[in-house]
PDB file of C-alpha atoms in Angstrom:
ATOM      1  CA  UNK A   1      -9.263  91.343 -82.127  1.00  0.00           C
ATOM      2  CA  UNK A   2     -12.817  91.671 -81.696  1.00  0.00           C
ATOM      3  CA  UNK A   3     -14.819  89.350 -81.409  1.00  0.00           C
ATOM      4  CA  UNK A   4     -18.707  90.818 -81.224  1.00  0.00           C
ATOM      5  CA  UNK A   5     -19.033  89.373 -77.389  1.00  0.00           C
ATOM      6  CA  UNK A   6     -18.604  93.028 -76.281  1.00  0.00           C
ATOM      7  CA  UNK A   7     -20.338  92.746 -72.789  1.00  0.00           C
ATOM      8  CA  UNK A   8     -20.162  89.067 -72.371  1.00  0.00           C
ATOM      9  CA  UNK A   9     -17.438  88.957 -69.370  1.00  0.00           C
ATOM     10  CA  UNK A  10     -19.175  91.736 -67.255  1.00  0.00           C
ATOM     11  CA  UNK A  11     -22.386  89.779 -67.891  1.00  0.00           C
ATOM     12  CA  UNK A  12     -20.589  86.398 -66.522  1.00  0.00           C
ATOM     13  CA  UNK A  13     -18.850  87.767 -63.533  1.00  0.00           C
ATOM     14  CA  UNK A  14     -21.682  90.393 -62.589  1.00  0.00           C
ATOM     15  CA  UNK A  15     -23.847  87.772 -62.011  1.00  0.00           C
ATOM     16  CA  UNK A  16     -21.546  86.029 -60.046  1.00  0.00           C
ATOM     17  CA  UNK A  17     -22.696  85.591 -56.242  1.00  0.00           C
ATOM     18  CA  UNK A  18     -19.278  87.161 -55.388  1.00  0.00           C
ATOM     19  CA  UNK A  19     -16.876  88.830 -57.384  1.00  0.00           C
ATOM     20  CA  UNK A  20     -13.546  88.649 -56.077  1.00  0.00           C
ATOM     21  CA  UNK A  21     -10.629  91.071 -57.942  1.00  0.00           C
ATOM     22  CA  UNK A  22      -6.959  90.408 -57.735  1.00  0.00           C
ATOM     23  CA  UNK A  23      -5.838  93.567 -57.788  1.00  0.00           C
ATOM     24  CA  UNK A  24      -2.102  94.039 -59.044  1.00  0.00           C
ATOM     25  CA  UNK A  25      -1.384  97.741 -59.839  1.00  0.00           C
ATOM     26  CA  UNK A  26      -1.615 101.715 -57.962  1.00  0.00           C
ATOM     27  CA  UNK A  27      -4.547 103.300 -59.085  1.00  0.00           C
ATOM     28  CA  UNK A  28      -2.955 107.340 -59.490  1.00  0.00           C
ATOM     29  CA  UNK A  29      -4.712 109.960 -60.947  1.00  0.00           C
ATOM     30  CA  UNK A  30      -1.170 110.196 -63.117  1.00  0.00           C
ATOM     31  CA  UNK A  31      -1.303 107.082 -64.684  1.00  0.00           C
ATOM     32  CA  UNK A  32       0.486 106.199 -67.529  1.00  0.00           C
ATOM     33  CA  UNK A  33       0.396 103.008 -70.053  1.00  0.00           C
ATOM     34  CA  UNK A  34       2.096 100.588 -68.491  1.00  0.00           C
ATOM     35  CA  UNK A  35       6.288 101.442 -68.815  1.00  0.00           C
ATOM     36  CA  UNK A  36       7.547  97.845 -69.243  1.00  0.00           C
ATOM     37  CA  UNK A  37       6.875  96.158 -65.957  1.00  0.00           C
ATOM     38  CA  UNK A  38       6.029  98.859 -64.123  1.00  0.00           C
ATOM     39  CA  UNK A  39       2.111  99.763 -63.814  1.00  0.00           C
ATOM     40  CA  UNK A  40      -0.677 102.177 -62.578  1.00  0.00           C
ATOM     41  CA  UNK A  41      -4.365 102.568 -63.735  1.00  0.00           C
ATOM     42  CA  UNK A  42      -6.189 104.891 -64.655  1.00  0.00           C
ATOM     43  CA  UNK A  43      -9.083 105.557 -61.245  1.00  0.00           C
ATOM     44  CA  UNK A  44     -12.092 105.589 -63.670  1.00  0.00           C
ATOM     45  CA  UNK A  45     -11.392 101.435 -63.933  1.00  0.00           C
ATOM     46  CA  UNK A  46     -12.524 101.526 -59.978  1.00  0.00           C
ATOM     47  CA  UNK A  47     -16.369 102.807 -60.518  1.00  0.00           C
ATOM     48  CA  UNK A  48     -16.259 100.366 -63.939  1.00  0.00           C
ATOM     49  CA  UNK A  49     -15.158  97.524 -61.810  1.00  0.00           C
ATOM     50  CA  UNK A  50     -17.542  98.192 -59.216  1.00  0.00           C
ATOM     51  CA  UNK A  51     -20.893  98.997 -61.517  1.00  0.00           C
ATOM     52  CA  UNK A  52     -20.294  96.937 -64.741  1.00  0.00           C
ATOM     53  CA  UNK A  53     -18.297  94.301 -63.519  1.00  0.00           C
ATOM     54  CA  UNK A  54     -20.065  94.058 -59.872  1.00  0.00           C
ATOM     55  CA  UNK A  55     -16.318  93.311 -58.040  1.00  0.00           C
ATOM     56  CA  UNK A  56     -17.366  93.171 -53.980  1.00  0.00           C
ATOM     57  CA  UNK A  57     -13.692  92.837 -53.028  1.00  0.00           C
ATOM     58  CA  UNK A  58     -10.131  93.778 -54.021  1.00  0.00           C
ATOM     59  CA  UNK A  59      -7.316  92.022 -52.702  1.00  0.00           C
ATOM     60  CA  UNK A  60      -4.175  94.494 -53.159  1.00  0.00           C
ATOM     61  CA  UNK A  61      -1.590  92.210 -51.400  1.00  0.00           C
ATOM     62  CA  UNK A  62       0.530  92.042 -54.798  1.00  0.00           C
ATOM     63  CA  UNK A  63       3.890  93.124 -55.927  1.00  0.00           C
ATOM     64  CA  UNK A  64       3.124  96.288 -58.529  1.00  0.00           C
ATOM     65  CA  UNK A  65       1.534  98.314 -55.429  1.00  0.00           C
ATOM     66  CA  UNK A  66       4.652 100.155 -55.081  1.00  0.00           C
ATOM     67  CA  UNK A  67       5.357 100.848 -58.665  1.00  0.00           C
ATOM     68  CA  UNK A  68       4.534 104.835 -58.463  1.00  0.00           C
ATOM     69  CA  UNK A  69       6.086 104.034 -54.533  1.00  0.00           C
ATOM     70  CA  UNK A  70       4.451 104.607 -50.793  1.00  0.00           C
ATOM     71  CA  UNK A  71       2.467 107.912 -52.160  1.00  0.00           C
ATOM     72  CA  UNK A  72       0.896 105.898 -55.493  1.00  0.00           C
ATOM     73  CA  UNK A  73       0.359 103.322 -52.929  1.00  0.00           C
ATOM     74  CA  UNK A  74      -1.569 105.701 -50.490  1.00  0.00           C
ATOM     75  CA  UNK A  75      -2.923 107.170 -53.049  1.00  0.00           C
ATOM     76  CA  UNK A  76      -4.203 103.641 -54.372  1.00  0.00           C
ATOM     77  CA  UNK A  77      -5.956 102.826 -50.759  1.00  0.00           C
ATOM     78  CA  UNK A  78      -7.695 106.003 -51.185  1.00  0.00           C
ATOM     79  CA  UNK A  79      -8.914 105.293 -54.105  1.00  0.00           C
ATOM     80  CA  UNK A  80     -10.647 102.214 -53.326  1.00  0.00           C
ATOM     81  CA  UNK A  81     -12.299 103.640 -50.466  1.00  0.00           C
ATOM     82  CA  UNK A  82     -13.866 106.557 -53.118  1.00  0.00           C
ATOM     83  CA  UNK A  83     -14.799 103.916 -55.359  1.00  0.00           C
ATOM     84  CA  UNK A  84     -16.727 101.770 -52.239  1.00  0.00           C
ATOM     85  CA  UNK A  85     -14.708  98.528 -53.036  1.00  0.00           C
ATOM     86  CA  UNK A  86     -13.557  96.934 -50.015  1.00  0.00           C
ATOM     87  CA  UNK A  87     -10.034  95.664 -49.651  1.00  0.00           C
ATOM     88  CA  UNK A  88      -8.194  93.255 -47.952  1.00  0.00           C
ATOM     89  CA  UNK A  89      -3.694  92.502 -47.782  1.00  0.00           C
ATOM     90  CA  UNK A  90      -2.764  96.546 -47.953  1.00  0.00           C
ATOM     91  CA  UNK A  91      -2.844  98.733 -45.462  1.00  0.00           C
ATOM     92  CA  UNK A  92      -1.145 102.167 -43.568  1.00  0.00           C
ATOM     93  CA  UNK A  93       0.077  99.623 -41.353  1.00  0.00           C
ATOM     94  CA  UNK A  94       0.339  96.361 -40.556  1.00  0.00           C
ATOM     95  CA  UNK A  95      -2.769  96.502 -38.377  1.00  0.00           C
ATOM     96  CA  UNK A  96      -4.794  97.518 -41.303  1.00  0.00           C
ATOM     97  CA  UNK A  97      -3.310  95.283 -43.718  1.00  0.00           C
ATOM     98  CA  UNK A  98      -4.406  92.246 -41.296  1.00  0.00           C
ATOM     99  CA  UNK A  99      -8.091  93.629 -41.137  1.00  0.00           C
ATOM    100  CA  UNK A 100     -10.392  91.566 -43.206  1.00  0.00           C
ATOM    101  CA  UNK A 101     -12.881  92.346 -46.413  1.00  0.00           C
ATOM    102  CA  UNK A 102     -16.652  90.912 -45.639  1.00  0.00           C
ATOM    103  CA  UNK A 103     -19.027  89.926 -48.513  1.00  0.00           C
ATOM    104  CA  UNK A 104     -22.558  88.340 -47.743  1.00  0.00           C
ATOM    105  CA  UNK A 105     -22.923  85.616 -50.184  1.00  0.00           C
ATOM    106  CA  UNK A 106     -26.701  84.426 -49.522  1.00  0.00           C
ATOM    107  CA  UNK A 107     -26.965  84.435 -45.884  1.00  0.00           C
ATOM    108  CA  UNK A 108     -23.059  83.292 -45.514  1.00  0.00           C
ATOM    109  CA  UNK A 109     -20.374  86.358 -44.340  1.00  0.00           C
ATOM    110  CA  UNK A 110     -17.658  85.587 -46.442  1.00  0.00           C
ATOM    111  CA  UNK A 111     -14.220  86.735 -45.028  1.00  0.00           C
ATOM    112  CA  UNK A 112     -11.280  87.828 -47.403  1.00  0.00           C
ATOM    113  CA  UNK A 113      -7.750  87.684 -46.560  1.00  0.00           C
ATOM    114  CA  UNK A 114      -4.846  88.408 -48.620  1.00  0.00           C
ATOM    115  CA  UNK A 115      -1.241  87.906 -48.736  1.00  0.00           C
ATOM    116  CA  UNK A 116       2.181  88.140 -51.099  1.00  0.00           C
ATOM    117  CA  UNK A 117       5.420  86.780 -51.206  1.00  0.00           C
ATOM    118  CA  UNK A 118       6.824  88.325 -54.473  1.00  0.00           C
ATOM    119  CA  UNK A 119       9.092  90.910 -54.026  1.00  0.00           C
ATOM    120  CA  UNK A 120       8.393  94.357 -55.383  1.00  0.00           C
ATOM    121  CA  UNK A 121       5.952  95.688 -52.617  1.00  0.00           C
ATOM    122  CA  UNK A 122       6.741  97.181 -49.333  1.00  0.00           C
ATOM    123  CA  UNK A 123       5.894  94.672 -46.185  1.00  0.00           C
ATOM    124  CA  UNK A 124       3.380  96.590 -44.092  1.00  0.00           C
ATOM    125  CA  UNK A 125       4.890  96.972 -40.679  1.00  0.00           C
ATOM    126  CA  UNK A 126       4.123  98.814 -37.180  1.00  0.00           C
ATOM    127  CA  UNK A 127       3.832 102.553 -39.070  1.00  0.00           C
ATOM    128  CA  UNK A 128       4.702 101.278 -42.277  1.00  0.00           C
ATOM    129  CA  UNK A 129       2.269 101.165 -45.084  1.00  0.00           C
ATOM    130  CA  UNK A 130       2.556  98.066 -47.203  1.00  0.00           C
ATOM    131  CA  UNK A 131       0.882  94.519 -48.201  1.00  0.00           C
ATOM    132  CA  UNK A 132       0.410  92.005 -45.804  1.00  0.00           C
ATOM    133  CA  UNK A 133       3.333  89.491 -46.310  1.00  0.00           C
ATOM    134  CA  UNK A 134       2.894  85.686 -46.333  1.00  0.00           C
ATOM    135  CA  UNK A 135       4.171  84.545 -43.213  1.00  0.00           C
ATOM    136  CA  UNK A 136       2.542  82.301 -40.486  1.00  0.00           C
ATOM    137  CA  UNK A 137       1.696  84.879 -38.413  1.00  0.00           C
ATOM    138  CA  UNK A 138      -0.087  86.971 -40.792  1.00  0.00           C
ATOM    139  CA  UNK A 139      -2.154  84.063 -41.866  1.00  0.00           C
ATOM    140  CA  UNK A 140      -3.370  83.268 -38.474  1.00  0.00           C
ATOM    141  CA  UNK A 141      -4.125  86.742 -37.529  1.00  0.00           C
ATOM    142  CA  UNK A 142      -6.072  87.578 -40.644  1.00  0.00           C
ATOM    143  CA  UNK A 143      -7.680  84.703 -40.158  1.00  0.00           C
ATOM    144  CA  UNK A 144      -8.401  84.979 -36.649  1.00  0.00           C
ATOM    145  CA  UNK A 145      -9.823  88.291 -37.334  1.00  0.00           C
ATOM    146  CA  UNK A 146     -12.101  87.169 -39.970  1.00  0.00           C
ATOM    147  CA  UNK A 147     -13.481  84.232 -37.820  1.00  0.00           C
ATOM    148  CA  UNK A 148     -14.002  87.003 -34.731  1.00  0.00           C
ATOM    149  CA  UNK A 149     -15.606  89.445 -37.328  1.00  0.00           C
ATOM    150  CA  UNK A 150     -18.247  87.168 -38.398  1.00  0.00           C
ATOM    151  CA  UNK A 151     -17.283  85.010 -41.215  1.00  0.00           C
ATOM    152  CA  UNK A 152     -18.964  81.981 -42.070  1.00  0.00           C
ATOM    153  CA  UNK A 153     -16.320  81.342 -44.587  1.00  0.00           C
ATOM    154  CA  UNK A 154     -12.451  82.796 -45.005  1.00  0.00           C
ATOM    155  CA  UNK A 155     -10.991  82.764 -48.596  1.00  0.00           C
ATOM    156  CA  UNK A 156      -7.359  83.217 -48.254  1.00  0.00           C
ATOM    157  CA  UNK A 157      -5.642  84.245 -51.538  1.00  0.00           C
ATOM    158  CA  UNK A 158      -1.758  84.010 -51.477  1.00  0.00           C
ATOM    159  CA  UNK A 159       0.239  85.377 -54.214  1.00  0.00           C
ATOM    160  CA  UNK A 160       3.644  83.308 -53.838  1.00  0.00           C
ATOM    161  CA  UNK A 161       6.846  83.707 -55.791  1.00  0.00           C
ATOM    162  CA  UNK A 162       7.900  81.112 -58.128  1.00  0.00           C
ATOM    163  CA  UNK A 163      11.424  82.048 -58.430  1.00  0.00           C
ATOM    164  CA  UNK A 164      11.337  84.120 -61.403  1.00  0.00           C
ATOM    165  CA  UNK A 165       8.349  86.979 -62.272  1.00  0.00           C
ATOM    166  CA  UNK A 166       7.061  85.829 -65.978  1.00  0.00           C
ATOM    167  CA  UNK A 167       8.306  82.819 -66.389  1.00  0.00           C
ATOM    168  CA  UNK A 168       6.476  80.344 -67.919  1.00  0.00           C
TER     169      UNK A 168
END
């Protein structure tokens, strides 16, 4: 319903010092409206996100990456890096899921790390692209790289299972 506030969430979060996006679905140039649980976006959202809604970072560690499978999902990294939006928890690999997004917040290097647990999504692996899993390892790692690439400050954002996908 609307409600005459057109405008008034990109005016809250694009003023935001950062502007963090938890980013759940493929982004395919043959999208469709979502088919029951199973999602992709249109890739005109990206530059919309990026200039009206001023996101800095996606995190793509999330369980609907796969839904249009490993080429919507390589597809959906590509995407991002058209649009300019970092990303952190997705990768070609393992190695590149691990890697980091940066955001200077002020004079402070902000480091992003990402991570899932809910099933749905490939685990990236050595030559398998996929989101970074939550596992000790990965969290150190990410972490570790974060801290060596500068951060003043890591965010880590998990997305962890709670035993049953919408549930209340």
């Amino acid at each position: 319903v609307p409600t005459g506030n057109e405008g008034a969430v990109a005016e809250l979060v694009s003023g935001a010092d950062m502007t963090m996006d938890d980013f759940e679905c493929p982004v395919v140039e043959t999208f469709t409206v979502n088919e029951g649980v199973v999602f992709s976006i249109d890739p005109a959202v990206l530059p919309r996100l990026r200039d009206t809604y001023g996101v800095d970072v996606a995190t793509l560690a999330a369980n609907h990456l796969f839904d249009r499978g490993t080429d919507g999902f390589l597809e959906t990294l590509q995407q991002f890096r058209d649009a300019g939006i970092p990303t952190t928890g997705a990768g070609i690999d393992r190695d590149a899921a691990l890697d980091p997004a940066f955001v200077d917040v002020q004079g402070l290097t902000v480091g992003i790390v990402a991570f899932n647990e809910i099933p749905g999504s490939l685990e990236a692996g050595p030559g398998q692209p996929g989101v970074l899993w939550l596992r000790d390892v990965n969290v150190r790692e990410a972490v570790r790289r974060a801290q060596d690439g500068g951060a003043d400050l890591v965010l880590c954002v998990p997305q962890w299972w709670g035993g049953a996908e919408y549930h209340a």
